[in-house]
mmCIF file of C-alpha atoms and ligand atoms in Angstrom:
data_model
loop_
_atom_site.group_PDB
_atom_site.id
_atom_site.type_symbol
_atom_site.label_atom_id
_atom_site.label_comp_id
_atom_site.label_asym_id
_atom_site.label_seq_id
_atom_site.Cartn_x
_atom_site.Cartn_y
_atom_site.Cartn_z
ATOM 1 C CA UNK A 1 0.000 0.000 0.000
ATOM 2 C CA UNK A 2 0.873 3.248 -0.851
ATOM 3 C CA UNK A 3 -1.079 5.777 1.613
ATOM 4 C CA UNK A 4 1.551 8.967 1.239
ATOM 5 C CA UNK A 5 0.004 9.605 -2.295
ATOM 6 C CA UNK A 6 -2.907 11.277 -0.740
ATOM 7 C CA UNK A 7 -2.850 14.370 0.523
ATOM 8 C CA UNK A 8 -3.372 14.351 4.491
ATOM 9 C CA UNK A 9 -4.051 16.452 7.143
ATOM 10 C CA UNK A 10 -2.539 15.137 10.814
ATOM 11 C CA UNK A 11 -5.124 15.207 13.912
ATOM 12 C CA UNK A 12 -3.866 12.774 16.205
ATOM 13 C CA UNK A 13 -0.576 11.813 17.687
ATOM 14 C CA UNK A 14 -1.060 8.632 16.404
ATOM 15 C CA UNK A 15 -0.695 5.839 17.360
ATOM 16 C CA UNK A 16 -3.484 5.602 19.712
ATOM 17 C CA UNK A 17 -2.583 2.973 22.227
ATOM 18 C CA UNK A 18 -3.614 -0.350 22.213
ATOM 19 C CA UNK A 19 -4.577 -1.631 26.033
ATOM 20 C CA UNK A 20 -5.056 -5.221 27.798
ATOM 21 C CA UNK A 21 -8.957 -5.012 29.881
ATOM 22 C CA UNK A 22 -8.083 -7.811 32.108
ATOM 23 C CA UNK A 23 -10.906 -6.960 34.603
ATOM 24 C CA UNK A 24 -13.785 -6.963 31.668
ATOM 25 C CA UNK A 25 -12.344 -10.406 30.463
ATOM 26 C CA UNK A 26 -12.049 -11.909 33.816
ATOM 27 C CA UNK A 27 -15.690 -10.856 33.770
ATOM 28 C CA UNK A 28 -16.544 -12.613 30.545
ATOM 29 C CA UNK A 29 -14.375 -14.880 30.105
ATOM 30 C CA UNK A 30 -12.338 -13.629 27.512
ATOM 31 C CA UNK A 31 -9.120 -12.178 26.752
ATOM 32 C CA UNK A 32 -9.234 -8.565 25.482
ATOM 33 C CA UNK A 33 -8.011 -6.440 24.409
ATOM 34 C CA UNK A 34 -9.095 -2.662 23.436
ATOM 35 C CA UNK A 35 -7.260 -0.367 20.468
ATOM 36 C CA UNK A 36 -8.592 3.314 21.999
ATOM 37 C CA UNK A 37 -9.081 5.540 18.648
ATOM 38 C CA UNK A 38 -11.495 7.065 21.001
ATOM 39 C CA UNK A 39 -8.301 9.099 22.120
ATOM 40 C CA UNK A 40 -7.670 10.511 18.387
ATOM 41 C CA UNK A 41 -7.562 14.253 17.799
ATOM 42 C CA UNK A 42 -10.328 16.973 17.763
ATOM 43 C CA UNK A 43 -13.071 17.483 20.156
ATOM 44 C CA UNK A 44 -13.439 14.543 22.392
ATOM 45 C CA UNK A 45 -12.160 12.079 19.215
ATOM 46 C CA UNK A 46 -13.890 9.052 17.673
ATOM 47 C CA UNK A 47 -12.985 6.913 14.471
ATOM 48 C CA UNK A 48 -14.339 10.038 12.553
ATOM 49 C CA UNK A 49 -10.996 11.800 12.966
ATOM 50 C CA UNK A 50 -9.092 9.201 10.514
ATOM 51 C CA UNK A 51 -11.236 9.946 7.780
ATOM 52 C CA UNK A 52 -11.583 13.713 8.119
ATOM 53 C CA UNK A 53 -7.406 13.807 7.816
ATOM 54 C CA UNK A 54 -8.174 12.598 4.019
ATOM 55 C CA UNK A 55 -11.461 14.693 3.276
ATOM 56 C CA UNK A 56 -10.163 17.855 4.725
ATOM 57 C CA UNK A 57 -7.037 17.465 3.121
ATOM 58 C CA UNK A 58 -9.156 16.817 -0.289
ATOM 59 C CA UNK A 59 -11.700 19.828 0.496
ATOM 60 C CA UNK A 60 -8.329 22.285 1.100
ATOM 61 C CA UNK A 61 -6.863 20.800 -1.820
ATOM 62 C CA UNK A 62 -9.645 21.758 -4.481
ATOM 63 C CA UNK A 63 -9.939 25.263 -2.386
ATOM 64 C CA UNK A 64 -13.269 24.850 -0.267
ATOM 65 C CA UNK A 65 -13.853 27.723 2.307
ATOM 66 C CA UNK A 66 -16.779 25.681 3.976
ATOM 67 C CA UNK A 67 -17.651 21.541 4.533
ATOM 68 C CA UNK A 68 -21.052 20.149 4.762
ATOM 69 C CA UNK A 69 -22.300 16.837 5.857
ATOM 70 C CA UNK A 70 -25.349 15.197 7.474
ATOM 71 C CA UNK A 71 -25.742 13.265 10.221
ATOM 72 C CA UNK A 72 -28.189 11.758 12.756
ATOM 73 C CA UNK A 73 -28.972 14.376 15.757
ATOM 74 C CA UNK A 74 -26.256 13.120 18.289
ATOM 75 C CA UNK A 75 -24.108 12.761 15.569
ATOM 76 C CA UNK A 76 -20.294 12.170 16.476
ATOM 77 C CA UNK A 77 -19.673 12.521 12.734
ATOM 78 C CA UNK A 78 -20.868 16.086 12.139
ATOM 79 C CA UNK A 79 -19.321 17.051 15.593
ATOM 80 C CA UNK A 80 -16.034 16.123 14.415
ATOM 81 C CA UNK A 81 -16.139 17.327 10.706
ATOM 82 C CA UNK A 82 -17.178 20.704 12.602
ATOM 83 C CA UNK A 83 -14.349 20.092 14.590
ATOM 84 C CA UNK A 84 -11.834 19.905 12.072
ATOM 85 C CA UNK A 85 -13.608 22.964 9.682
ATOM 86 C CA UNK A 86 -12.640 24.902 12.764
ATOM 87 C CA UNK A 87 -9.146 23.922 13.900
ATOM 88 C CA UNK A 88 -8.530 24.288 9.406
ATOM 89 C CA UNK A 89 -10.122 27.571 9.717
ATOM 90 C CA UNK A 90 -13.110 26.479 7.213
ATOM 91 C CA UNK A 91 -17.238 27.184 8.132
ATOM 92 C CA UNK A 92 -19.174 24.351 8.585
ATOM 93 C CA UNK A 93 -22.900 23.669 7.324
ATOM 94 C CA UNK A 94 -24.896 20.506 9.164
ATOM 95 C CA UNK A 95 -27.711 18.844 8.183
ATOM 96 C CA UNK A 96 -28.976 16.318 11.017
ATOM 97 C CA UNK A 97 -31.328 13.436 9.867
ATOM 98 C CA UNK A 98 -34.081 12.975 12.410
ATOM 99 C CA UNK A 99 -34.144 9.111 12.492
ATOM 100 C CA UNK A 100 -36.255 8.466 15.025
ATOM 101 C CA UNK A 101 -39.572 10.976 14.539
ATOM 102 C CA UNK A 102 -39.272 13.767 17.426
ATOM 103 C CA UNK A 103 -35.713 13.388 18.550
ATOM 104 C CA UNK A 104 -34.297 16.435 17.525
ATOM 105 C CA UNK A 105 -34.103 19.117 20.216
ATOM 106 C CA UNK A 106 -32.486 22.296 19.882
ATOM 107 C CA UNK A 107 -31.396 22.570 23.280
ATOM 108 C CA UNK A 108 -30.286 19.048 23.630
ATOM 109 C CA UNK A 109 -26.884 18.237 25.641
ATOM 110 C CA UNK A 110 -24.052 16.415 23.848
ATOM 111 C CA UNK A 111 -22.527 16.205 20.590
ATOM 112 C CA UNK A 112 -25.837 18.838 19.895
ATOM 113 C CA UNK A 113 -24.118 20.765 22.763
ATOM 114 C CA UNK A 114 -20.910 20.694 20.956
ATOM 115 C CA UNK A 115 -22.484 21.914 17.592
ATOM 116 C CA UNK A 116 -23.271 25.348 19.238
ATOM 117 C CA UNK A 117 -19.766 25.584 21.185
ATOM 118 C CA UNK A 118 -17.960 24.931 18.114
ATOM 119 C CA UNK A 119 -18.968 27.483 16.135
ATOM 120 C CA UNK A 120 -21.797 25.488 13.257
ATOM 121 C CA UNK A 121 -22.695 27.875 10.403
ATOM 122 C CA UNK A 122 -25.728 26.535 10.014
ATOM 123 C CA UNK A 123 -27.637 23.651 11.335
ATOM 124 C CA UNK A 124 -30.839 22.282 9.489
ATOM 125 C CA UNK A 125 -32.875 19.068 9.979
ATOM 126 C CA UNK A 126 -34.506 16.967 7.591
ATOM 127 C CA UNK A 127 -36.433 13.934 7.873
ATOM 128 C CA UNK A 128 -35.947 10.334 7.374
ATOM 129 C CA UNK A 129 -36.069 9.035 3.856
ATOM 130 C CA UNK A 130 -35.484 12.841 2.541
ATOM 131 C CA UNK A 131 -32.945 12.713 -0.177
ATOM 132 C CA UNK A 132 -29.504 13.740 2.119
ATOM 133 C CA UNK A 133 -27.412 14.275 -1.003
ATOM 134 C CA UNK A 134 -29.916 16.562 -2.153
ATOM 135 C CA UNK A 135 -30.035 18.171 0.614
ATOM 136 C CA UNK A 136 -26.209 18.819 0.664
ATOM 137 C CA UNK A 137 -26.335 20.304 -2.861
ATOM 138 C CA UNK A 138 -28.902 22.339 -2.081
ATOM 139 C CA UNK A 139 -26.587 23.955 0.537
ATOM 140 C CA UNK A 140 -23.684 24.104 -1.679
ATOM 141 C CA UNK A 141 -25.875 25.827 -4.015
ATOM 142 C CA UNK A 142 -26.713 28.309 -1.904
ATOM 143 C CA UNK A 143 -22.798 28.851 -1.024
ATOM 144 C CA UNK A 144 -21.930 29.156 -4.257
ATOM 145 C CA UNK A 145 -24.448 32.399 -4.879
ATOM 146 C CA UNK A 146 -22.370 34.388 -2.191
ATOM 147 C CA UNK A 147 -19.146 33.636 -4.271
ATOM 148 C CA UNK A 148 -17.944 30.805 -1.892
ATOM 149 C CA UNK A 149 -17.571 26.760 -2.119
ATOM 150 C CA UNK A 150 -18.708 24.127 -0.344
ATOM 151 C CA UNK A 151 -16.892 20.548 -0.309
ATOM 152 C CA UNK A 152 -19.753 17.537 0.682
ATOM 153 C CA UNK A 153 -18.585 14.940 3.088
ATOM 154 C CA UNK A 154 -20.944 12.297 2.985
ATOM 155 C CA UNK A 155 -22.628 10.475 6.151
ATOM 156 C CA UNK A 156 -19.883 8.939 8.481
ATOM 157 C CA UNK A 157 -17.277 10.233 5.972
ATOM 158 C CA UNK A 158 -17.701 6.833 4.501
ATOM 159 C CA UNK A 159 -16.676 7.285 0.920
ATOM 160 C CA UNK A 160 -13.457 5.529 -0.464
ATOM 161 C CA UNK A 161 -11.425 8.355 0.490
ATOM 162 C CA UNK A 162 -12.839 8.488 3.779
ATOM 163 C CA UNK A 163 -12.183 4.778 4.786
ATOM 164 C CA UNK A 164 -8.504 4.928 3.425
ATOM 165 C CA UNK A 165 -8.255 6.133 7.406
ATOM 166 C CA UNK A 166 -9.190 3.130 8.826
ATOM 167 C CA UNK A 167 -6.688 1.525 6.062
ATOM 168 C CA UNK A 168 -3.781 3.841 8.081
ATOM 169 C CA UNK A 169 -5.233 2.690 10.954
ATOM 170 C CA UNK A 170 -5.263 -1.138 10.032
ATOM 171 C CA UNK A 171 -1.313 -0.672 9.178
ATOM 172 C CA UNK A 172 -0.954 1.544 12.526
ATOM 173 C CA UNK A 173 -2.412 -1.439 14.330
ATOM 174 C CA UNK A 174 -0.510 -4.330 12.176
ATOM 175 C CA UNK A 175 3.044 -2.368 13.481
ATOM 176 C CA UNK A 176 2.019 -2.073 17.533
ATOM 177 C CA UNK A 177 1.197 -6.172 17.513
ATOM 178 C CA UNK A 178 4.087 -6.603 15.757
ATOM 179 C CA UNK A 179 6.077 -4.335 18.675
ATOM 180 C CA UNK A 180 4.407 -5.341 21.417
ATOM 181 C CA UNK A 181 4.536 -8.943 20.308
ATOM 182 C CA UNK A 182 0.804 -9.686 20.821
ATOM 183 C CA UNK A 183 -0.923 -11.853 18.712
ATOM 184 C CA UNK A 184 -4.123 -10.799 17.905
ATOM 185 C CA UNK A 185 -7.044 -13.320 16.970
ATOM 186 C CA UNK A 186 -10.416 -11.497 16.415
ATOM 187 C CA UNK A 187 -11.287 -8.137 15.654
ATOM 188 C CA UNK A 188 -14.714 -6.657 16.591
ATOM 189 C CA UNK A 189 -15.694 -3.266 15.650
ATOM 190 C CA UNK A 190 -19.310 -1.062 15.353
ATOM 191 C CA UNK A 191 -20.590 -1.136 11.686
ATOM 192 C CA UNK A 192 -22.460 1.659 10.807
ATOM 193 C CA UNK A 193 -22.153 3.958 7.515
ATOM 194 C CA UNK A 194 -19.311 1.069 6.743
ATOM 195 C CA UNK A 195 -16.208 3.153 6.304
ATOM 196 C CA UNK A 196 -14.748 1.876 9.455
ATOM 197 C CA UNK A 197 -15.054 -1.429 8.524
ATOM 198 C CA UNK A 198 -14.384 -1.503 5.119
ATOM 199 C CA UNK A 199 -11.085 0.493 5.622
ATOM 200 C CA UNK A 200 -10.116 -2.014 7.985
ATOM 201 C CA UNK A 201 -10.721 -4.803 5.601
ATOM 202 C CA UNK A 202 -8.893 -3.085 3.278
ATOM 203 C CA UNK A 203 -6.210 -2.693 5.583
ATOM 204 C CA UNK A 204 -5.975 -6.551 6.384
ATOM 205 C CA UNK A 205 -5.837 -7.730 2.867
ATOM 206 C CA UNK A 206 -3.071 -5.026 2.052
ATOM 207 C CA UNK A 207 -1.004 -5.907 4.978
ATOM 208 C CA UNK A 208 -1.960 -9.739 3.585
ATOM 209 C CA UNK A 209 -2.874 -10.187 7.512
ATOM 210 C CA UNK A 210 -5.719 -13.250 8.263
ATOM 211 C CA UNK A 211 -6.817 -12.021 11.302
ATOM 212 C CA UNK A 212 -11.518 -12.550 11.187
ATOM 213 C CA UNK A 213 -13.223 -8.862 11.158
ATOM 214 C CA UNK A 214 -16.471 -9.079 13.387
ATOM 215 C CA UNK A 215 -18.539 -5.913 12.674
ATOM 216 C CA UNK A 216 -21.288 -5.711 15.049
ATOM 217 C CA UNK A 217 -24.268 -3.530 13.573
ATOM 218 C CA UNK A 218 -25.844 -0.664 15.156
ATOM 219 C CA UNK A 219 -28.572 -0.020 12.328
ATOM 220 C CA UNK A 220 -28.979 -2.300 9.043
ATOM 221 C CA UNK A 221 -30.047 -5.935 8.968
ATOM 222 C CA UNK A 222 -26.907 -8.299 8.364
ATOM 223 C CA UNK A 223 -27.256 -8.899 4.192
ATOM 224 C CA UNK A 224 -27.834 -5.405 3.753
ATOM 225 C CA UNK A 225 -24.373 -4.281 5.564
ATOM 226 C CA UNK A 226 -22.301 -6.865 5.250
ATOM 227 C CA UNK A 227 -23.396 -5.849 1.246
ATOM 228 C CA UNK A 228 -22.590 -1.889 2.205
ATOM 229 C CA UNK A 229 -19.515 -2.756 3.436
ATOM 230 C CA UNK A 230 -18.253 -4.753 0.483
ATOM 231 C CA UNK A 231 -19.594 -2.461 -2.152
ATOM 232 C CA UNK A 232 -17.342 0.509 -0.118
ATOM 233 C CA UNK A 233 -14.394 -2.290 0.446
ATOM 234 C CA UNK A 234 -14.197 -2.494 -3.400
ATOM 235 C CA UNK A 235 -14.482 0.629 -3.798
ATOM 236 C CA UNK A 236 -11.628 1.809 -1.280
ATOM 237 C CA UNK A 237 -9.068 -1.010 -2.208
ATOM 238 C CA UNK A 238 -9.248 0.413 -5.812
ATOM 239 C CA UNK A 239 -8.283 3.670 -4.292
ATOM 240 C CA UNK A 240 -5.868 2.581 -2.704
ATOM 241 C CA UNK A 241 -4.318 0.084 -4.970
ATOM 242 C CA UNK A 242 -3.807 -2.849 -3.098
ATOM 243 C CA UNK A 243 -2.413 -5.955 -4.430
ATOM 244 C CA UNK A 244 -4.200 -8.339 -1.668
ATOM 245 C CA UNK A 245 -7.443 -10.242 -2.541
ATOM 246 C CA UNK A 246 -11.148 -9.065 -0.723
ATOM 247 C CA UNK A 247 -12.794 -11.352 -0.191
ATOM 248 C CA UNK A 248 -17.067 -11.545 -0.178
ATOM 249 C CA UNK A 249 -17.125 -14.301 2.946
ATOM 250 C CA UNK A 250 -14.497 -11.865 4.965
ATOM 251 C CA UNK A 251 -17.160 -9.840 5.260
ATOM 252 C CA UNK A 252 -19.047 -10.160 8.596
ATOM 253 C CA UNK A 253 -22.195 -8.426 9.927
ATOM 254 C CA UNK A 254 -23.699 -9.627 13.359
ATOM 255 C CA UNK A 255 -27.519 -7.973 13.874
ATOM 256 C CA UNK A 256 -27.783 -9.357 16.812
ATOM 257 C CA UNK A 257 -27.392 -6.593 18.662
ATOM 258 C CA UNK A 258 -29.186 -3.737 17.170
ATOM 259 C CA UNK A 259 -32.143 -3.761 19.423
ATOM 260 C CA UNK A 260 -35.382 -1.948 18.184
ATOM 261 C CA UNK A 261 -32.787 0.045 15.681
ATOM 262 C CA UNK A 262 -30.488 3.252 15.497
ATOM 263 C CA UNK A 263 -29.830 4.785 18.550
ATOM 264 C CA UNK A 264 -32.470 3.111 20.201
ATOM 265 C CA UNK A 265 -31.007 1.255 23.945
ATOM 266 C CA UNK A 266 -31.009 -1.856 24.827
ATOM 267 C CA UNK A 267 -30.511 -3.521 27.815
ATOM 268 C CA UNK A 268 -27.386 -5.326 26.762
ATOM 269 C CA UNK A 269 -25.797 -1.556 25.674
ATOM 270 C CA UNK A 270 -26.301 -0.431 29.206
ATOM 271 C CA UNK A 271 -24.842 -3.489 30.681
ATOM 272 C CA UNK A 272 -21.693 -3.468 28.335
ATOM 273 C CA UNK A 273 -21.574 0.562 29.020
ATOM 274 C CA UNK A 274 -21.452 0.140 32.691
ATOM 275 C CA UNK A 275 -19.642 -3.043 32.334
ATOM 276 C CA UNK A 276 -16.494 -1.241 30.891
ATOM 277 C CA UNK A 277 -17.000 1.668 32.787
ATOM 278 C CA UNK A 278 -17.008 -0.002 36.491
ATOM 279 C CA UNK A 279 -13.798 -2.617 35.096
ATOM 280 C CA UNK A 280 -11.615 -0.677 32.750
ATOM 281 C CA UNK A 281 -12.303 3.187 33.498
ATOM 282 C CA UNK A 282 -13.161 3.332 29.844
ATOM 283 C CA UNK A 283 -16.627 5.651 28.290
ATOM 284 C CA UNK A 284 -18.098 4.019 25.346
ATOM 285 C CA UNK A 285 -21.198 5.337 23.904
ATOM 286 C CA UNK A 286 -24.914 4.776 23.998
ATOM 287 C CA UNK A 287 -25.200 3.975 19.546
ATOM 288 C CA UNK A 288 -22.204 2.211 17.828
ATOM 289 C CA UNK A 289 -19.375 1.452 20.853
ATOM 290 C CA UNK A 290 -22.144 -0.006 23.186
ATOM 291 C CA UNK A 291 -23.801 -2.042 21.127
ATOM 292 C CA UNK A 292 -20.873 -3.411 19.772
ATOM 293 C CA UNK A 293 -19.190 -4.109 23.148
ATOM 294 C CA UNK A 294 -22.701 -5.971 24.032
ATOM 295 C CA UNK A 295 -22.103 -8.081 20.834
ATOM 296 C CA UNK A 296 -18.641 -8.889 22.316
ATOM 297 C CA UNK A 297 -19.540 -9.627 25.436
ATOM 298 C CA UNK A 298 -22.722 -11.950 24.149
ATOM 299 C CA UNK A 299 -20.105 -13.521 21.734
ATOM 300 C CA UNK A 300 -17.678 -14.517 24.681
ATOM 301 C CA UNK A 301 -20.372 -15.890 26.367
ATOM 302 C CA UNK A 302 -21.975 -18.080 23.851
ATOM 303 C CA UNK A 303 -18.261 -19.595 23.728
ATOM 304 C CA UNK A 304 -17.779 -18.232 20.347
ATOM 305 C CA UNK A 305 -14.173 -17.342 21.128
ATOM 306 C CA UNK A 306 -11.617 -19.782 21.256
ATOM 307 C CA UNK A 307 -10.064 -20.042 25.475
ATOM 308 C CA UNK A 308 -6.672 -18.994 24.245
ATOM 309 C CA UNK A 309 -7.849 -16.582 21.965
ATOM 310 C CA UNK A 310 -6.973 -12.611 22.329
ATOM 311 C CA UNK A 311 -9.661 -10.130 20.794
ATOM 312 C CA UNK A 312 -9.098 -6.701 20.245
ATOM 313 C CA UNK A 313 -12.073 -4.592 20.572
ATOM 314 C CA UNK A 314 -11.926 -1.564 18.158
ATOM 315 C CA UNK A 315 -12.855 1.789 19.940
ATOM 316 C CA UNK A 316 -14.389 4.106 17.943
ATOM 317 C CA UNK A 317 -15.110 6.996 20.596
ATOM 318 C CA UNK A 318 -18.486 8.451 20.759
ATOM 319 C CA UNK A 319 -19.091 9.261 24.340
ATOM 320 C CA UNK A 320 -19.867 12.704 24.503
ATOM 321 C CA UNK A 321 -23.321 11.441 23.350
ATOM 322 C CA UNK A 322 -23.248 9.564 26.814
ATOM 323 C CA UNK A 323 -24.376 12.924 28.283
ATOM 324 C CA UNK A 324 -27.955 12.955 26.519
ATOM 325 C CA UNK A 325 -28.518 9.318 27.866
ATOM 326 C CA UNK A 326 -28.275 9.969 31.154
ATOM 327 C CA UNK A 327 -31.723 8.841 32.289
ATOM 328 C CA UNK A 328 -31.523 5.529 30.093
ATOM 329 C CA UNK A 329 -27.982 4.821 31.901
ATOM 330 C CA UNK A 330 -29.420 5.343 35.542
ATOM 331 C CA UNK A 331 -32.356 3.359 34.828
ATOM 332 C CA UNK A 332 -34.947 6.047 34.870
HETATM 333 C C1 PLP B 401 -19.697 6.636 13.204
HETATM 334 C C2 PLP B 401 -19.352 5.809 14.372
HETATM 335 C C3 PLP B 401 -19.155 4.426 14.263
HETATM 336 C C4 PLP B 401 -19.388 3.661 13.004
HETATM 337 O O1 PLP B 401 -18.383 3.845 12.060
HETATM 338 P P1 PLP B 401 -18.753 3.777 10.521
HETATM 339 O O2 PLP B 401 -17.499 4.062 9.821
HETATM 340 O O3 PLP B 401 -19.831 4.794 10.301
HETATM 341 O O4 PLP B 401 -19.281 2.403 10.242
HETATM 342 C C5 PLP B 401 -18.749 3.718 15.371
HETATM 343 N N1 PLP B 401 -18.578 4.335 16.556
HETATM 344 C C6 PLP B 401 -18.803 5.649 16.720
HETATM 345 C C7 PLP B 401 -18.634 6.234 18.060
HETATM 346 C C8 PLP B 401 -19.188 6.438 15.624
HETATM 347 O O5 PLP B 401 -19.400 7.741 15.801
#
């Protein structure tokens, strides 16, 4: 692979540590281990922070003076692309996607919180099923009457040139096991607009590296992701022109643990929130990290994992939207 082609912006002081959660696995019976990209750059971090180092690069590159994107209404995405418009010096134009009917509030704590602090342009909601790339060239339309340009980042940043971060990351990753001497057996990671996942699958057939890919999904039913994530794997190994084979039965989407769907709680998120928050010290999130931690933890104890097995739980950050959860986290 040959990453240093693409133009790149730096937001992290990478690498983001990989850590051993010996009280969790003691609790499940497991042996994990945790790869914290909730500790990457810009406001409170998450996995969005690879990707925006190649689309901000990109929007700079072809001269851009503002981003847009959509989201969902807690959205760690459009936090972060904010994020980085700001530390660049760029506006920033959101459009949240009300998912569930009714859950936008203006006033609401977290990432919403964060939109206001961090200076959003412009905030506008739409509905779900509204046309979202429609509604981003509407905005860019609109910029380009007052003589200025608008660059569209696309939902979770998950284009091919997004998920060439989670490539980076999949090499980052490959070089720590290799220094730390830890053998890794099992991968599990939240799968939501796929560019995560797909870079990462990328990653592991350009590093010709074996090691399974669980994605645990927070929205879609299991054919339709694992087919998301494919399409987008394709797409992103073109990109970045690796020689290494992708393969249709790498790809792996457990449903299990959606619940009732998108950002909706379950009981298993709370337990695998609090679990990792009372063992390891360590926030994950109420959407993606939570639900995919539950899928872990149900894994382990169906005896899915081998006994000397070591799985490495994928962190993709997310927890400021802990703070507009609060009553579904103390039970009320
Ligand atoms: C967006 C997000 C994910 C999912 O990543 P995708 O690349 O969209 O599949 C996982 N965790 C958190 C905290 C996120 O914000």
């Amino acid at each position: 692979m040959h990453l240093a082609r693409f133009p790149r912006r730096r937001y992290t002081n990478a690498p983001t540590p990989i850590e051993a959660m010996p009280r969790l696995g003691a609790a499940i019976g497991a042996n994990v281990f945790i790869k914290r990209d909730d500790l990457t750059g810009l406001a409170s971090g998450g996995n969005k922070t690879r990707k925006l180092e190649f689309l901000v690069a990109d929007a700079m590159a072809q001269g851009a003076d503002t981003v847009i994107t959509v989201g969902a209404v807690q959205s760690n995405h459009a936090r972060l692309t904010l994020a980085a418009a700001a530390k660049e010096g760029l506006k920033c134009r959101l459009i949240l996607e009300e998912r569930v009917p009714g859950s936008y509030k203006p006033d609401a704590s977290g990432n919403n919180f964060l939109f206001n602090l961090l200076g959003v342009e412009s905030v506008s909601v739409v509905k779900l099923g509204d046309d979202l790339q429609a509604a981003m060239e509407a905005v860019a339309a609109d910029l380009k009457k007052l003589g200025r340009k608008g660059y569209i980042i696309p939902g979770g940043g998950s284009n091919a040139l997004g998920s060439l971060g989670y490539v980076a990351c999949f090499e980052e990753m490959n070089g720590q096991l290799f220094d730390m001497g830890l053998k890794i057996d099992r991968i599990v990671l939240a799968s939501g607009s796929a560019g995560t996942h797909a870079g990462m699958l990328v990653g592991a057939a350009g590093c010709s590296v074996d090691i399974p890919i669980i994605g645990v999904n927070v929205r879609r039913p299991r054919p339709e992701q694992e087919g998301n994530v494919f399409a987008l794997a394709e797409k992103c190994a073109a990109l970045a022109g690796i020689r290494g084979e992708l393969r249709r039965q790498d790809v792996v989407c457990r449903d299990e643990w959606v619940g009732p769907g998108y950002s909706l709680p379950t009981p298993e998120m709370v337990e695998a929130v609090q679990m990792t928050a009372r063992n390891e010290a360590i926030l994950l999130d109420p959407v993606y990290t939570g639900k995919a931690m539950a899928g872990l933890i149900g894994m382990a104890r169906k005896k899915e994992f081998g006994a000397k097995e070591n799985i490495l739980f994928l962190h993709t950050g997310g927890a400021p939207a802990l703070y507009a959860y609060q009553n579904i986290l103390e039970g009320r």
